Short mmCIF file of C-alpha atoms in Angstrom, two decimals:
data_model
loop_
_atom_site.label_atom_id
_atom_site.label_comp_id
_atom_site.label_asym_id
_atom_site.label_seq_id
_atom_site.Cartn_x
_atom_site.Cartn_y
_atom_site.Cartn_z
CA UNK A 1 48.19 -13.30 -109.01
CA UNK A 2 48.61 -13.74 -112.82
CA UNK A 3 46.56 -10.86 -114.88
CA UNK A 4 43.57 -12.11 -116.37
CA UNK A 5 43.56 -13.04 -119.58
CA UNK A 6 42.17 -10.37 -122.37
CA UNK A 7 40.39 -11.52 -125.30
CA UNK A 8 40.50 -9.06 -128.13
CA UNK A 9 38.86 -10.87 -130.93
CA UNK A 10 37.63 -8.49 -133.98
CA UNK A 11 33.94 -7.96 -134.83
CA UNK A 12 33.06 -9.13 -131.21
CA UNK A 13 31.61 -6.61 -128.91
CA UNK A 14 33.14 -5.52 -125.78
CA UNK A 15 31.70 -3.94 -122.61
CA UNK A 16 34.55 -1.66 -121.32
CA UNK A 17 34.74 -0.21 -118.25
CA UNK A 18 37.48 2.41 -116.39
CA UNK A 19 37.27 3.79 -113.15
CA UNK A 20 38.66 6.38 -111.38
CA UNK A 21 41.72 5.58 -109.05
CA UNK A 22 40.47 4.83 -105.19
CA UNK A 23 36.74 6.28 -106.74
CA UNK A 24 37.94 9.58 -107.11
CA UNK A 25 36.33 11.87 -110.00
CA UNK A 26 37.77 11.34 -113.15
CA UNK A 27 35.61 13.96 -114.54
CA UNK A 28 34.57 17.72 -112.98
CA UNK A 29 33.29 19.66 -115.48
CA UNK A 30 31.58 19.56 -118.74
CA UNK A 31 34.82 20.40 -120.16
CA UNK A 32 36.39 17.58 -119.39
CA UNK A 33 33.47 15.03 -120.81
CA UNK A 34 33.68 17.14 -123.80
CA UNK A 35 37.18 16.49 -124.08
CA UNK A 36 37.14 12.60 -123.06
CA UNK A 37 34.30 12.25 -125.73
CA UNK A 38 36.67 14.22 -128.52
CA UNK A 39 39.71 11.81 -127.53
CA UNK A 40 37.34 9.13 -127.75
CA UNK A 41 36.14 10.01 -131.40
CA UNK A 42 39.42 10.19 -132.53
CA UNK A 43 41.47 7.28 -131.15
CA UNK A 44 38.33 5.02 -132.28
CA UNK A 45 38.92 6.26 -135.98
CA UNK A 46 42.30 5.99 -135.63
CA UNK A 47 42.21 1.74 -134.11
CA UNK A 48 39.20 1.32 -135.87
CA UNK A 49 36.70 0.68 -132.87
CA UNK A 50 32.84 0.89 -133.41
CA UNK A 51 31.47 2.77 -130.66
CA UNK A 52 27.86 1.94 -129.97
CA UNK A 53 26.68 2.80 -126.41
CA UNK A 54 28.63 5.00 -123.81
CA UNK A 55 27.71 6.77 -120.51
CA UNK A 56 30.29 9.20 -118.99
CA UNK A 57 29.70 9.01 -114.86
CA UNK A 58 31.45 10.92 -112.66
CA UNK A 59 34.14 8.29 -111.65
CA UNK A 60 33.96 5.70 -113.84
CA UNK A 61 33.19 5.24 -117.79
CA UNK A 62 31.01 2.57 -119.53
CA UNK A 63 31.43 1.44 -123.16
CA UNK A 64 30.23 -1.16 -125.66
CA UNK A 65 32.42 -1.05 -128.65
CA UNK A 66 33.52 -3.35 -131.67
CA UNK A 67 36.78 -3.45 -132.98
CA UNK A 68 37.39 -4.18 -136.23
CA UNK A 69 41.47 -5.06 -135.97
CA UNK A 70 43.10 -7.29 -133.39
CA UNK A 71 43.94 -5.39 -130.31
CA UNK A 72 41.53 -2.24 -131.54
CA UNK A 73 40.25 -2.03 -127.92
CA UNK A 74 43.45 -1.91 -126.29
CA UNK A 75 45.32 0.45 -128.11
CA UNK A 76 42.10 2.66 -128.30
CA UNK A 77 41.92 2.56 -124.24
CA UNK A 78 45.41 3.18 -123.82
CA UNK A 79 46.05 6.23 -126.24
CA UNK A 80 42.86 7.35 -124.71
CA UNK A 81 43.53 7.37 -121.36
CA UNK A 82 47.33 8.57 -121.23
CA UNK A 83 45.49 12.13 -123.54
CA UNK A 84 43.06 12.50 -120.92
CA UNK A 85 45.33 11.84 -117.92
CA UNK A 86 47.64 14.61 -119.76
CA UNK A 87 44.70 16.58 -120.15
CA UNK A 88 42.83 16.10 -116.78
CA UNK A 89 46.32 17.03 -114.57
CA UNK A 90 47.35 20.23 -116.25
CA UNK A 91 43.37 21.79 -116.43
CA UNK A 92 43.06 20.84 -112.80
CA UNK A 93 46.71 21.13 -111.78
CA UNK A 94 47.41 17.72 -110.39
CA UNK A 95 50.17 14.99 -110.65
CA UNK A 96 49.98 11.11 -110.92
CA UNK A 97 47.33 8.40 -111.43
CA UNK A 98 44.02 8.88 -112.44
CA UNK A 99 42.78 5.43 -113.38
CA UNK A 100 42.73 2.62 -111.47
CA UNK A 101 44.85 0.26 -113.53
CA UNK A 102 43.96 -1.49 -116.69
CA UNK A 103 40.65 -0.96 -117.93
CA UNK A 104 38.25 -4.41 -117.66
CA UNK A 105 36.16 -5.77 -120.88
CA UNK A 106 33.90 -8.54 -121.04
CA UNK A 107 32.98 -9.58 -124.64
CA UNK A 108 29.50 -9.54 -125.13
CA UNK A 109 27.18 -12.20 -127.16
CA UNK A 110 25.17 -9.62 -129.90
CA UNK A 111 22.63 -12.08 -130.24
CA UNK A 112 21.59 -12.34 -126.56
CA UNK A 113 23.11 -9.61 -124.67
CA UNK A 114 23.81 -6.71 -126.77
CA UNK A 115 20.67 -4.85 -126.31
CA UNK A 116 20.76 -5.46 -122.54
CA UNK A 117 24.16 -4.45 -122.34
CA UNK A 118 23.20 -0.87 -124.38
CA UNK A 119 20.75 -0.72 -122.12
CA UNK A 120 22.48 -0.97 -118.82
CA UNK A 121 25.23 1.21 -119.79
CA UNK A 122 22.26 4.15 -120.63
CA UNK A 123 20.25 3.54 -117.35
CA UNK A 124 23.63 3.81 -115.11
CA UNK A 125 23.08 7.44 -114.19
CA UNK A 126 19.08 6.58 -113.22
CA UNK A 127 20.09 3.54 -111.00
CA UNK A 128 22.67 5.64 -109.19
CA UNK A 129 19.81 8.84 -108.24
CA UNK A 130 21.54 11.27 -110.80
CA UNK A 131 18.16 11.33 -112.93
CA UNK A 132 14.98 10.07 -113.20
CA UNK A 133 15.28 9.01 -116.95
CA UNK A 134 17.49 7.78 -118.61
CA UNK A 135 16.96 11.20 -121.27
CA UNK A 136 17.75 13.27 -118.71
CA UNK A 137 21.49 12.49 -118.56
CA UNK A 138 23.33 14.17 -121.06
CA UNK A 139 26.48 12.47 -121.29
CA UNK A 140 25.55 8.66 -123.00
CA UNK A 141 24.42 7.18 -125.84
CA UNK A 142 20.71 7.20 -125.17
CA UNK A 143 19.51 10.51 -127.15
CA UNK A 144 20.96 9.04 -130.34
CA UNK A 145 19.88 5.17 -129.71
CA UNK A 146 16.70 6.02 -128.50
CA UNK A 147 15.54 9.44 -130.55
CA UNK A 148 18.16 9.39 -133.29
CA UNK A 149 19.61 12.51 -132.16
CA UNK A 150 22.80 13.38 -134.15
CA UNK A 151 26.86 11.94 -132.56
CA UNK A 152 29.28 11.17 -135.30
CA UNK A 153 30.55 8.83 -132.45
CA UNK A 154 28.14 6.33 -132.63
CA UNK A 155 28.09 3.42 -134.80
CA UNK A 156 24.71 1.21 -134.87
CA UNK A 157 25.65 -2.30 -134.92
CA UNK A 158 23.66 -4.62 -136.87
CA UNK A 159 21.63 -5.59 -133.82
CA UNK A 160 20.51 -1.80 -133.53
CA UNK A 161 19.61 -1.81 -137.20
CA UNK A 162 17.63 -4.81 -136.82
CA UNK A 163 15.28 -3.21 -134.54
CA UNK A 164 13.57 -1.83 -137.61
CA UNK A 165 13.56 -0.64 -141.17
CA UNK A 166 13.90 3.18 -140.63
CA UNK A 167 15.62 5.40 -137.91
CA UNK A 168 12.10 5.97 -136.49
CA UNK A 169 11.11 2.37 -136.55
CA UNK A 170 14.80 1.26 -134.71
CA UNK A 171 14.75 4.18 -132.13
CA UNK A 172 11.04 3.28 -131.25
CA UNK A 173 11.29 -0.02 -130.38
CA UNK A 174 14.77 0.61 -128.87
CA UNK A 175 12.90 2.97 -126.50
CA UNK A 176 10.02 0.40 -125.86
CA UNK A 177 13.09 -1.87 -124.17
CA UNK A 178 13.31 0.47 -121.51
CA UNK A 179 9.97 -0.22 -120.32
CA UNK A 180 11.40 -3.67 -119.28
CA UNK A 181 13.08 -4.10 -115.74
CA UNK A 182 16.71 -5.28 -116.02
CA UNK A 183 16.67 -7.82 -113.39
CA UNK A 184 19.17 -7.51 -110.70
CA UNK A 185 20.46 -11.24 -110.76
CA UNK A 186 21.20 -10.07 -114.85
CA UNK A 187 22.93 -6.60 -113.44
CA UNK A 188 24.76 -8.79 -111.21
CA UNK A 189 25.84 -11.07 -113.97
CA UNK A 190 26.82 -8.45 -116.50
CA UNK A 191 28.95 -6.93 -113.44
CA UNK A 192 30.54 -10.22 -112.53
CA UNK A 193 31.44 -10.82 -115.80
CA UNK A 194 33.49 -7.25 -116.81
CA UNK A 195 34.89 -7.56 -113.39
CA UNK A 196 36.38 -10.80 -113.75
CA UNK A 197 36.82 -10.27 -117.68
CA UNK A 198 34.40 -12.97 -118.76
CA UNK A 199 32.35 -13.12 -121.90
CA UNK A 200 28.56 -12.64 -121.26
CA UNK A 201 27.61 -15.18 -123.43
CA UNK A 202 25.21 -18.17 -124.32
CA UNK A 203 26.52 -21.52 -123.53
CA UNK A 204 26.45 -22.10 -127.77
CA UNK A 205 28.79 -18.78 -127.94
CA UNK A 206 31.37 -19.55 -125.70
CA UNK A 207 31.89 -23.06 -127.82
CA UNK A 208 32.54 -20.72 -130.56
CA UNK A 209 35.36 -18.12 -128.31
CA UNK A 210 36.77 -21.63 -127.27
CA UNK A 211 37.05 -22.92 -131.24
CA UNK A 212 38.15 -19.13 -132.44
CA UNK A 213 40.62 -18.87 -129.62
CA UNK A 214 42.08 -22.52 -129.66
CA UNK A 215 41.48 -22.40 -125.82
CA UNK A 216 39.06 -23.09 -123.12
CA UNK A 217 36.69 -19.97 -122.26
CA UNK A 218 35.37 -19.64 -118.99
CA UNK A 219 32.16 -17.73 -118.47
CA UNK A 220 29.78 -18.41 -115.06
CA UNK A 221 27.49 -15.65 -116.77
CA UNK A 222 25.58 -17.67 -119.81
CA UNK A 223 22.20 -19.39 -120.19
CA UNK A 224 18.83 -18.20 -119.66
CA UNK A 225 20.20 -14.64 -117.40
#
């Protein structure tokens, strides 16, 4: 079966996901996120990737980024994961795989999706019994997008900044978000589409991947989710 194809279009945010090979842990002790999160810092600076949401699970990683160069995502994923694999096998003196195969991105339509997509990354520890709220998880995003706590790693996109006129403003009504249910036909469609690399866009938006890329995009995720 042919690979799927990737779209890496700059200033267009992505919804990455990698998972651990056969659902094994990819991460075992605070050590380790520390380190994944370091990695992470760097290679983004280095392929000039805008990190804005991230959660850290025990076999699996979620992030919504925006690259700023062609290919940003890809090269940032891939110097990423061949440190930590280094990293990962000598600390806990093991051999081979770690990841199962090539990470999947869906690129995401800011105007419609972002915020739901920042949101489901942050509330993945609460839906799978780890925590109660989504605060209580200390390895994502959520303390600095919704209390402005300090992480050189994140970036607010304009969406974020949108939310209000000061820090207290934006992280307030970022919080008030999470007082709305994300329905499980939406989970299902923001799933479906990093699975099968789709865009999770409005019908209008993937018009404009299909006049940017010259080709036909498919997407069975758009409209009204």
């Amino acid at each position: 079966m042919p690979r799927l194809l990737r779209l890496n279009l700059p200033n267009i945010p992505q919804h990455v996901v990698q998972r651990g090979n056969n659902k094994q842990a990819c991460f075992i002790t605070d050590q380790d996120r520390l380190f994944y999160l370091s990695r992470l810092k760097q290679y983004s600076h280095q392929f000039r990737v805008k990190i804005h949401a991230y959660v850290l699970m025990t076999n699996h990683v979620h992030l919504l980024v925006t690259p700023e160069i062609d290919k940003g995502v890809s090269l940032l994923m891939q110097y990423l994961g061949r440190s930590y694999v280094q990293y990962f096998n000598k600390k806990h003196k093991r051999t081979g795989t770690l990841w199962e195969g090539r990470f999947k991105a869906s690129l995401v339509d800011s105007e419609v999706y972002f915020l739901i997509v920042s949101r489901y990354i942050e509330l993945n520890p609460v839906r799978a019994n780890m925590v109660n709220m989504a605060e209580d998880y200390r390895w994502s995003s959520y303390g600095t997008n919704a209390f402005g706590h300090n992480d050189e790693l994140i970036s607010k996109h304009p969406i974020m900044l949108s939310l209000g006129a000061s820090i207290n403003e934006q992280t307030s009504a970022y919080r008030l978000l999470f007082q709305d249910i994300i329905s499980l036909p939406l989970i299902d469609n923001i799933r479906k589409a990093v699975n099968k690399s789709q865009p999770l866009a409005s019908k209008e938006f993937i018009t404009h991947l299909t006049e940017l890329t010259g080709h036909k995009v498919c997407s069975g995720t758009h409209g009204g989710d």
